[in-house]
XYZ file of C-alpha atoms in Angstrom:
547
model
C 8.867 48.905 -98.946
C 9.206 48.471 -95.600
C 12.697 46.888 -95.432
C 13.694 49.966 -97.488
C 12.034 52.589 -95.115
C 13.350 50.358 -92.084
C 10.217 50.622 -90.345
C 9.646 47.997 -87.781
C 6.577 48.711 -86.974
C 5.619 47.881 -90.968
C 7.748 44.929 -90.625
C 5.774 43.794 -87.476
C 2.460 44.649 -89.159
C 3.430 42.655 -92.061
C 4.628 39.920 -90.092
C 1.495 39.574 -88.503
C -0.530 39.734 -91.736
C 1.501 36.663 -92.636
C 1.433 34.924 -90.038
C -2.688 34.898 -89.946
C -3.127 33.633 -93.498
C -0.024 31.972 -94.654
C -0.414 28.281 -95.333
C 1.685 26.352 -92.291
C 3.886 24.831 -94.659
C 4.794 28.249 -96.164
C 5.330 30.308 -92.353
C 9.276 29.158 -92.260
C 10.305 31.040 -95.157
C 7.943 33.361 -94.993
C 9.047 34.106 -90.946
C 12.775 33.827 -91.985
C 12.681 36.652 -94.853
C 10.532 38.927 -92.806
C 13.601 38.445 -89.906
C 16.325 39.410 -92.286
C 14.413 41.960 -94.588
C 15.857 44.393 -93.473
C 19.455 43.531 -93.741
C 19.530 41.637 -97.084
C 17.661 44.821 -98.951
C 20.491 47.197 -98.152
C 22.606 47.866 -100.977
C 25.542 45.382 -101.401
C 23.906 42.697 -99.643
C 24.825 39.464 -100.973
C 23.308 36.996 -98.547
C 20.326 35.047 -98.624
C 18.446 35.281 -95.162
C 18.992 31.676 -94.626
C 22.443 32.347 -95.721
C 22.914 34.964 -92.587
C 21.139 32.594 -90.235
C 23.557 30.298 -91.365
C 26.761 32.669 -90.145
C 25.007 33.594 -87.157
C 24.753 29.889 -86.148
C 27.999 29.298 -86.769
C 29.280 31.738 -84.600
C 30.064 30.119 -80.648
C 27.370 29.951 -78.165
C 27.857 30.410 -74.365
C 25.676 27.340 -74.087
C 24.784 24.058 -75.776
C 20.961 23.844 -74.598
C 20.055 20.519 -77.015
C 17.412 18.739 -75.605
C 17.052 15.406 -75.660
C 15.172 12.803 -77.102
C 14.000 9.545 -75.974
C 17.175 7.100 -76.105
C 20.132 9.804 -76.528
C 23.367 9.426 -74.685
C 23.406 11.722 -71.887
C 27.197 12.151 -69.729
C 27.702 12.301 -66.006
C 30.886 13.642 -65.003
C 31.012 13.330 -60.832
C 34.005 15.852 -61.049
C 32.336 18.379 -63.088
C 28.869 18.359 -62.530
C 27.000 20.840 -60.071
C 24.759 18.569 -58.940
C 23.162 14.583 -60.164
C 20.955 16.537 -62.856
C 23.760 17.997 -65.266
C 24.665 16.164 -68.031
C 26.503 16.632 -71.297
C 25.513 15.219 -74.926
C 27.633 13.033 -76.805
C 28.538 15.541 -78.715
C 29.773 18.250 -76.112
C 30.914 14.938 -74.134
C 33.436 14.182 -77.172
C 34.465 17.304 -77.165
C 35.839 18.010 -73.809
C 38.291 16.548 -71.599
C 37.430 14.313 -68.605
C 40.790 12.365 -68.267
C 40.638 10.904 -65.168
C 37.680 12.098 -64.067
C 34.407 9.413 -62.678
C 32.279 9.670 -66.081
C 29.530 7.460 -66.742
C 26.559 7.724 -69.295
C 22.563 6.853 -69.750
C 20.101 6.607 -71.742
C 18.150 9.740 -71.786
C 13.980 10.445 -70.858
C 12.594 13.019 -73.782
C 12.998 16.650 -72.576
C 16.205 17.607 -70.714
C 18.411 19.891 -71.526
C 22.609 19.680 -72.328
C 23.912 21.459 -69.527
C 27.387 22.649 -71.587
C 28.350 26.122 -71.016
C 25.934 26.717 -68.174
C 28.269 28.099 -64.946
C 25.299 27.354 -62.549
C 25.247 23.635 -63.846
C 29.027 22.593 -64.791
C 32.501 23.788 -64.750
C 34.145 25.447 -67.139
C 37.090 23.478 -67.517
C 34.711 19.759 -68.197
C 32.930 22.021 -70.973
C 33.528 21.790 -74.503
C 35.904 24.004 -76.621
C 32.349 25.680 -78.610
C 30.581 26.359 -74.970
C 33.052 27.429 -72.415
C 31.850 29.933 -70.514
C 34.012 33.261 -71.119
C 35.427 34.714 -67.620
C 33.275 37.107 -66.287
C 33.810 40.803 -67.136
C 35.337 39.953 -70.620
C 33.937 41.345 -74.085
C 32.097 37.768 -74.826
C 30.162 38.237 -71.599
C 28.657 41.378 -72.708
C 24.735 41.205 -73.979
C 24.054 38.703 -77.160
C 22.586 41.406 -79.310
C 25.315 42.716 -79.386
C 26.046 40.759 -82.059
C 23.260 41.390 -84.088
C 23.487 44.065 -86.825
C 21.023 46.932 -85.616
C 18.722 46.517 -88.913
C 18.561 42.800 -88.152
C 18.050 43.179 -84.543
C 14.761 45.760 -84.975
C 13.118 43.495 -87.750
C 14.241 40.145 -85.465
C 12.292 42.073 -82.273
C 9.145 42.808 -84.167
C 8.942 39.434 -86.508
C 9.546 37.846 -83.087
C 6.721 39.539 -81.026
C 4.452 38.906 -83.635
C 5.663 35.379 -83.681
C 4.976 34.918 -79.939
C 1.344 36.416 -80.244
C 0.507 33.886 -82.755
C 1.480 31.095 -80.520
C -0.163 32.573 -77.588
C -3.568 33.236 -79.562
C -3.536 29.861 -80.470
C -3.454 28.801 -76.737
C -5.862 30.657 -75.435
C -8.382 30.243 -78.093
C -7.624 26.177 -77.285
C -8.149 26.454 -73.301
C -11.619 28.164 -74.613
C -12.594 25.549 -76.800
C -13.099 23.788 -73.594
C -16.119 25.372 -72.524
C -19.441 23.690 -72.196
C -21.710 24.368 -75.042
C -23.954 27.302 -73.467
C -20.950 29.349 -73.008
C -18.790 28.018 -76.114
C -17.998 30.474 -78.662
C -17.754 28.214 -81.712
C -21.177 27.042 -80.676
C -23.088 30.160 -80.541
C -22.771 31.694 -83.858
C -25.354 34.377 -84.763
C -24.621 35.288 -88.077
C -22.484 38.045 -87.109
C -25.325 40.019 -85.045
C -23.093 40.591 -81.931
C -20.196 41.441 -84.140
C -22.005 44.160 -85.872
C -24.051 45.084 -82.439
C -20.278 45.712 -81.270
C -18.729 47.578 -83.662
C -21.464 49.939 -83.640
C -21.281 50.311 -79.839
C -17.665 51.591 -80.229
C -17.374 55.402 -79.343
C -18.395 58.559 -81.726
C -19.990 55.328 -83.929
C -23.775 55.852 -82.888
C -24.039 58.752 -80.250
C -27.917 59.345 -80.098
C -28.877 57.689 -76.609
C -31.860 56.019 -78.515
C -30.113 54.548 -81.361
C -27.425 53.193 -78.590
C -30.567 51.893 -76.296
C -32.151 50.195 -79.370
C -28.609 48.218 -79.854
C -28.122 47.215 -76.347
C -32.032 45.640 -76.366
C -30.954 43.951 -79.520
C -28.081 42.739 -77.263
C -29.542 41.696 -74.642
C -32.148 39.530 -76.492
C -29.022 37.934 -78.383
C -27.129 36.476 -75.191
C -30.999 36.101 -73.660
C -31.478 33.276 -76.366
C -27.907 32.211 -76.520
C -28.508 28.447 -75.394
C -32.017 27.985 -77.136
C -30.962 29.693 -80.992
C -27.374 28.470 -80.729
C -26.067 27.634 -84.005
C -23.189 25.761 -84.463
C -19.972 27.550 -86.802
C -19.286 26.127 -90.046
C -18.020 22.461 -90.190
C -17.374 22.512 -85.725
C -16.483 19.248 -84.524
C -15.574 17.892 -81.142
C -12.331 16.822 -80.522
C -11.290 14.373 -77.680
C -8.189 14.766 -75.756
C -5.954 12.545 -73.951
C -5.919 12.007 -69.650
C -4.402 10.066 -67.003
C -7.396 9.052 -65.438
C -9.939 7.490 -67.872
C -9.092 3.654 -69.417
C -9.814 2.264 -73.068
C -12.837 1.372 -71.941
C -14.245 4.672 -70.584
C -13.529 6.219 -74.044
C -15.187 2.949 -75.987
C -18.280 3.470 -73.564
C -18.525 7.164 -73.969
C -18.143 7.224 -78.142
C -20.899 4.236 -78.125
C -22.992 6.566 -76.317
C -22.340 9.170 -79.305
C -23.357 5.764 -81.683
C -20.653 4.871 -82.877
C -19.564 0.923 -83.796
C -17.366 -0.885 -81.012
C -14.692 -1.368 -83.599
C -14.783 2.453 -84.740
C -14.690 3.267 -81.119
C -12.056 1.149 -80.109
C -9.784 2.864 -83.376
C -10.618 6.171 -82.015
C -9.251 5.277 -78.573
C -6.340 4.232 -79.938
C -5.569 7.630 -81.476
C -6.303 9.366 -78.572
C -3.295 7.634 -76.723
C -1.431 7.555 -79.731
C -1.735 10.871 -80.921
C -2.907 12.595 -77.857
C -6.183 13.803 -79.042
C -8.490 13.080 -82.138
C -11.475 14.625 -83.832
C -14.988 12.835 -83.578
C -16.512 11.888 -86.648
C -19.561 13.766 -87.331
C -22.731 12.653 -85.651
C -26.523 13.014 -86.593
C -26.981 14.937 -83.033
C -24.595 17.759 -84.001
C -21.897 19.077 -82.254
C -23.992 20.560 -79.389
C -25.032 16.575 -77.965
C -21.725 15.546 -78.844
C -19.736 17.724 -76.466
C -22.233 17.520 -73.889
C -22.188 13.946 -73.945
C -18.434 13.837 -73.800
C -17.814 15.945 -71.064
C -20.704 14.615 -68.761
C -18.316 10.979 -68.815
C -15.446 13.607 -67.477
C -13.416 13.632 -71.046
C -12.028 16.436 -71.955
C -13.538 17.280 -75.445
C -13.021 20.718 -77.092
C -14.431 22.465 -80.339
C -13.014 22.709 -83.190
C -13.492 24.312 -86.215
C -11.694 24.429 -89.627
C -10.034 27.859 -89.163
C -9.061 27.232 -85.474
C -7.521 23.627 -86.648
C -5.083 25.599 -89.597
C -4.682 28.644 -86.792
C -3.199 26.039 -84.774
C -0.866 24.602 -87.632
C 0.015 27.960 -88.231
C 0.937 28.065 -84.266
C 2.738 24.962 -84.152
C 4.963 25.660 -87.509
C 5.802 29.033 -86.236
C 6.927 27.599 -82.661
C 8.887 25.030 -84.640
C 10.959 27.623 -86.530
C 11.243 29.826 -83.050
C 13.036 26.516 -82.086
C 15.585 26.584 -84.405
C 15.887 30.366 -83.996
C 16.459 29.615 -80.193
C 19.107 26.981 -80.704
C 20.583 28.771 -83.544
C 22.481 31.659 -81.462
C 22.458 33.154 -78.181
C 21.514 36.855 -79.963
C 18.597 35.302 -81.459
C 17.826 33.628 -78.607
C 18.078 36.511 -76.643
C 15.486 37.660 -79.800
C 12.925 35.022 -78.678
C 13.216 34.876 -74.982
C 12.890 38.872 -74.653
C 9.135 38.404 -76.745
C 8.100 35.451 -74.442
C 9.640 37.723 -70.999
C 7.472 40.910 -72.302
C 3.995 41.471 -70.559
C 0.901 41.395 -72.956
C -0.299 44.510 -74.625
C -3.953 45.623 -74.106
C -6.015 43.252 -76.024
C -7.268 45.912 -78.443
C -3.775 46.755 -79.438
C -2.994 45.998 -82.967
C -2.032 42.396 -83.146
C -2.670 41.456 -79.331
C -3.535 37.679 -78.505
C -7.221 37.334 -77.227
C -7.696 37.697 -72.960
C -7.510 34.324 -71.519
C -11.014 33.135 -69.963
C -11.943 29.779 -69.385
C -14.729 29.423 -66.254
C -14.402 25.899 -66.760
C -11.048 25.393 -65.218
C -10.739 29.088 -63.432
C -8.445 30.521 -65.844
C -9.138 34.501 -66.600
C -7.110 37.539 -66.574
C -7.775 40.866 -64.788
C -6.431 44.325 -64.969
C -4.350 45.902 -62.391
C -4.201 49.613 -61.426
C -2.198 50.670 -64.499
C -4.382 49.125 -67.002
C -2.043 46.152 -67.441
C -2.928 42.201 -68.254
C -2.429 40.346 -65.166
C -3.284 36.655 -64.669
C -5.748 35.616 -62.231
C -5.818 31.992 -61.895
C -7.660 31.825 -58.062
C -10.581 30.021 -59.089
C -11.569 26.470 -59.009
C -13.503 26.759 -62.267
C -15.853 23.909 -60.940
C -17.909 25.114 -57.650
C -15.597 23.105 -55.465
C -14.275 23.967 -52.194
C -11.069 25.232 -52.255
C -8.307 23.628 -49.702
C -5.795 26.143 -50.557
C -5.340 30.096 -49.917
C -5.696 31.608 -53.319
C -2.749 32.766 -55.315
C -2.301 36.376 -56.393
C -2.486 37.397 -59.761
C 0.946 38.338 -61.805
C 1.644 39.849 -64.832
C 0.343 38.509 -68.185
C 3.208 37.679 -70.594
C 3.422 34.633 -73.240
C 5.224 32.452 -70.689
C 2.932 32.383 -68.374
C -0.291 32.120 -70.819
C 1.486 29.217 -72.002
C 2.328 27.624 -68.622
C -1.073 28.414 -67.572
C -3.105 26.575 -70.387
C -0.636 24.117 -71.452
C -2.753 21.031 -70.625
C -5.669 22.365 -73.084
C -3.743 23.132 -75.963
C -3.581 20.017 -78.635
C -0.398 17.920 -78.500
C 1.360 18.989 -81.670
C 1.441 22.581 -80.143
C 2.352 21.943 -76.746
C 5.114 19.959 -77.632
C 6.633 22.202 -80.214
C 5.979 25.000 -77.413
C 7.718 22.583 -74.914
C 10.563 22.337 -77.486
C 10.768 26.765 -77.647
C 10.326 26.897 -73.915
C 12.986 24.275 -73.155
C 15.377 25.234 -75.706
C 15.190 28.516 -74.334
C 15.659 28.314 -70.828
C 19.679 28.650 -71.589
C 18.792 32.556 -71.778
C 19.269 34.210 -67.971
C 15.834 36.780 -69.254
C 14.116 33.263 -70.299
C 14.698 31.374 -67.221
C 14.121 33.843 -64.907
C 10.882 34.817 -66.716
C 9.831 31.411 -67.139
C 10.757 30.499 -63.398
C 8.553 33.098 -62.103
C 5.138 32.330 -64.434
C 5.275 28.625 -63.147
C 5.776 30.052 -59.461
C 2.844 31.965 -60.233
C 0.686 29.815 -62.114
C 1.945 26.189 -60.357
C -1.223 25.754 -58.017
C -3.545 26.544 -60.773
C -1.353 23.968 -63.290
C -1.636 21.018 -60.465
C -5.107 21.694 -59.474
C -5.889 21.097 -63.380
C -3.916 17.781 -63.416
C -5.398 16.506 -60.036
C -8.636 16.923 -62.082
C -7.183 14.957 -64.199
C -6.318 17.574 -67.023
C -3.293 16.512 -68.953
C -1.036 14.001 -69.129
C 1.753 12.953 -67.108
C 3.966 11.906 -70.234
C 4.298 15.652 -71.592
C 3.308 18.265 -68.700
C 4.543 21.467 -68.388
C 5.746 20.419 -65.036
C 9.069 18.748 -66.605
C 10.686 22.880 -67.147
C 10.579 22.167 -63.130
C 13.412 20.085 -62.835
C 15.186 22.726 -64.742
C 14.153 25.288 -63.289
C 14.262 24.394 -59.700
C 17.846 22.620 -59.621
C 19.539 26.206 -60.389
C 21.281 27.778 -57.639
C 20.387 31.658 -58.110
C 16.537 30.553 -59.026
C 16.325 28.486 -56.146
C 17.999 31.112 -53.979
C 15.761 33.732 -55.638
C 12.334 31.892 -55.150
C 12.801 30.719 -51.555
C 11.974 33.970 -49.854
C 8.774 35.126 -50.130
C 8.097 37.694 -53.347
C 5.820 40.820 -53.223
C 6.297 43.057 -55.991
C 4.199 44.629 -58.854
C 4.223 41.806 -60.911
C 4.494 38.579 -58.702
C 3.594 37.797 -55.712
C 4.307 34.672 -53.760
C 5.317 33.302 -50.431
C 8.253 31.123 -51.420
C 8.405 28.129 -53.454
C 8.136 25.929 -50.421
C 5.264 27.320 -49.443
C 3.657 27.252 -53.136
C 4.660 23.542 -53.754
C 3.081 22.647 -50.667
C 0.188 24.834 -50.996
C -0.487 22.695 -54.391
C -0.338 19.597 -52.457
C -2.686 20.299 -50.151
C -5.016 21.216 -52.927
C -4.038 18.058 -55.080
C -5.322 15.784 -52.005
C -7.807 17.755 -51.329
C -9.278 17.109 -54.672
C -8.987 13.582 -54.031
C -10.762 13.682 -51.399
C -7.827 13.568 -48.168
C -9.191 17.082 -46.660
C -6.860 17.542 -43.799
C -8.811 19.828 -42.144
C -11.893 17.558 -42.276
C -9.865 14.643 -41.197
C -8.684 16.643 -38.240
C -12.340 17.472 -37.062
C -13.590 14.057 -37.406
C -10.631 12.649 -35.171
C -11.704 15.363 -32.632
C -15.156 14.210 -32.710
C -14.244 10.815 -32.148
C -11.893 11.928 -29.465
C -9.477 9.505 -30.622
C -6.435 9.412 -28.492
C -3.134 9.697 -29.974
C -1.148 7.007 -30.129
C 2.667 8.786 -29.331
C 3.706 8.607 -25.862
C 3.949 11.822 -23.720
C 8.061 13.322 -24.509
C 8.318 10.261 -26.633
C 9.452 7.494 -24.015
C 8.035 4.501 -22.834
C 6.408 4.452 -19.385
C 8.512 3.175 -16.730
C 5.777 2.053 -13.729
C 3.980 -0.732 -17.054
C 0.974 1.240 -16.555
C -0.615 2.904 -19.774
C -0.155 6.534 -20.066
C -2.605 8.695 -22.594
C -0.709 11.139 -24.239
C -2.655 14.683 -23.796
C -4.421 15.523 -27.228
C -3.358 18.768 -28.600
C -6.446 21.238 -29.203
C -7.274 21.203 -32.377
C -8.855 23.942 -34.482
């Protein structure tokens, strides 16, 4: 009914209806008939959806954008390349002609991108037939929906949205699985008290002044006894994820404080730096001892329950087929990047992802002036010190959620994420988006890893070597920003802000360091205007003053 009305508001509601209760396995062809409702119930139509998906990826794209696994043959071209970081694939390589040219291939790392097609990154005449650029000002350099039928493009935008949401919920709701048990939502279930005590808070609900009293006493006494009549949700477990910082033998010792065998310990290790994460078994102690046991040996352990572990299938299947929507065409990736770019709705619009808070790692979201979802990532999250000035907050939009709580999320997701995010950085509105929610989030992402969040293997830090080796990005983020919805002083400045911070976490506090020498009164070992004395006696170069 709604493909027939051509509603895309029904479309999106439906879409997002699906997307909350479809089985994983299902969410392709569910996603990819919701995209192409619209068009394939006009009368006439003759096309399957994947049929038109098919067409639309056989038309040419501007650029290649396949990323690379581990061991593919990536192309240097000396004459063509912008700069030592473009490459080609095989494919594009075989397909373009480099006569004469100083060519010479390597094996590839897992997670760059195939630079064919992309002005900023190689010339047009070393790219393939399929991903020339077209000259600028000609009809092929005109916007990619343009190319979309209307019917398919208004369905695409709200199945895509909807899409996005999903991925994002799942993120957040991971970063908050994080938190230590007296402030962890999956282990503080009342029955649905608060629930009810909410909805009946909501306006023109309950409007005597007693009744409304009553309800916030019943409240109060809830989150009053939160930590002593905590009750764990249905079938929560704690799951363990993978770091840089803790050995085999940290993990062994911390599970055989949980009771578990040597050898079952040892297998669970394993899977951790196999698989990047893996669920405890359940222990006589509950849930509760467990994750307070696992994150007083500094592990990073999270709770999970049966619906968040299928909401998070859901999350990673749907990011999967954005992937092959993204490398599909440049309309539909156009599609996919403009849903990522957009800021957040209000969290109690229809369909919103949840407001990221995590105290644990400093991760929360504000409002600014105009009611909108801005990220505020200034905290430390842990009571320490901060070495660094703080960052401002910038808008709230699925990139930079993502960016932001990328080290929390479970493998599986933030590597098909990683694949979306990569795949569609091709897109000027993606890059650009993208480039400016890691300026803005990049001292709160490397603060996290100095605390040894993540892993070094798949961080969100890879999109930098994309990002950051493009002329007009580079040229855009050196001077300082100040605007509505980002502010920063320069990505010189932010880089070396977060290094700062990074050693001061590990201990090499500049500032202290500076004080001590001027306690000790240590003299400086440079000579005075940097040349040797010429009478042999010793000269003491004057100490600067020091703050």
């Amino acid at each position: 009914r709604a493909a027939a009305a051509g509603e895309p508001r029904a479309v999106e509601r439906a879409a997002r209806a699906c997307f909350a209760s479809v089985p994983a396995r299902h969410l392709k062809t569910w996603a990819t008939h919701l995209l192409c409702c619209q068009v394939t119930a006009q009368p006439g139509a003759f096309e399957t959806p994947f049929a038109l998906l098919e067409r639309l990826s056989a038309s040419s794209q501007r650029a290649c954008g396949h990323v690379f696994a581990l061991g593919d043959i990536a192309w240097n071209c000396r004459t063509c390349q912008k700069d030592n970081t473009c490459v080609l694939c095989d494919a594009c390589f075989r397909l373009s002609n480099h006569e004469g040219h100083e060519v010479f291939f390597h094996r590839a790392a897992p997670g760059g991108c195939c630079d064919c097609g992309d002005a900023e990154a190689w010339v047009a005449e070393g790219c393939c037939e399929k991903h020339r650029p077209a000259p600028p000002g000609s009809e092929d350099d005109d916007d990619p929906l343009a190319a979309l039928p209307p019917l398919l493009r208004a369905a695409g935008a709200a199945v895509t949205r909807a899409a996005a949401a999903n991925v994002v919920a799942a993120a957040v709701n991971a970063a908050a699985a994080h938190e230590p048990p007296a402030r962890n939502a999956a282990l503080t279930d009342w029955g649905g008290e608060l629930e009810a005590i909410s909805a009946a808070l909501q306006p023109g609900v309950i409007d005597a002044p007693a009744a409304r009293a009553s309800l916030l006493d019943r409240l109060t006494a809830a989150a009053a006894a939160r930590t002593a009549t905590a009750r764990p949700a249905a079938g929560a477990r704690i799951r363990v994820h993978d770091d840089d910082v803790h050995s085999y033998d940290d993990v062994i010792d911390a599970l055989a404080g949980l009771g578990m065998t040597a050898t079952a310990a040892r297998q669970l290790a394993a899977t951790v730096d196999r698989e990047g994460d893996a669920l405890l078994p359940t222990t006589s102690s509950g849930p509760v001892d467990a994750l307070r046991t696992v994150q007083a040996r500094g592990l990073l352990g999270a709770v999970v329950t049966p619906a968040s572990l299928a909401a998070e299938d859901r999350a990673t299947a749907l990011a999967k087929w954005l992937s092959e929507l993204v490398k599909s065409s440049d309309a539909l990736r156009r599609l996919v990047a403009d849903a990522f770019a957009a800021p957040l709705p209000p969290v109690d619009a229809p369909g919103a992802p949840p407001e990221l808070r995590s105290r644990r790692f400093g991760l929360k979201e504000t409002l600014d002036e105009n009611g909108a979802r801005q990220l505020d990532l200034e905290d430390a999250g842990d009571g320490a010190p901060r070495t660094d000035a703080p960052s401002a907050p910038f808008d709230a939009s699925a990139f930079g959620v993502l960016v932001a709580c990328d080290a929390l999320v479970p493998r599986r997701l933030r590597l098909a994420t990683h694949d979306v995010l990569l795949r569609a950085l091709v897109d000027g509105v993606a890059r650009t988006s993208l480039a400016d929610a890691l300026l803005g989030a990049y001292g709160a992402v490397s603060r996290l890893f100095a605390r040894g969040v993540g892993t070094a293997d798949d961080t969100i830090f890879a999109l930098s070597v994309q990002i950051f080796t493009t002329p007009s990005l580079v040229r855009r983020a050196l001077a300082p920003t100040k605007g509505p919805g980002l502010e920063h002083p320069g990505v010189l400045a932010v880089v070396l802000r977060a290094l700062l911070a990074c050693l001061g976490a590990a201990g090499c506090d500049a500032a202290r360091e500076r004080r001590r020498e001027g306690r000790h009164k240590r003299p400086s070992r440079r000579l005075f205007g940097g040349a040797a004395p010429s009478d042999g006696a010793p000269h003491t170069a004057p100490v600067a003053e020091r703050p």
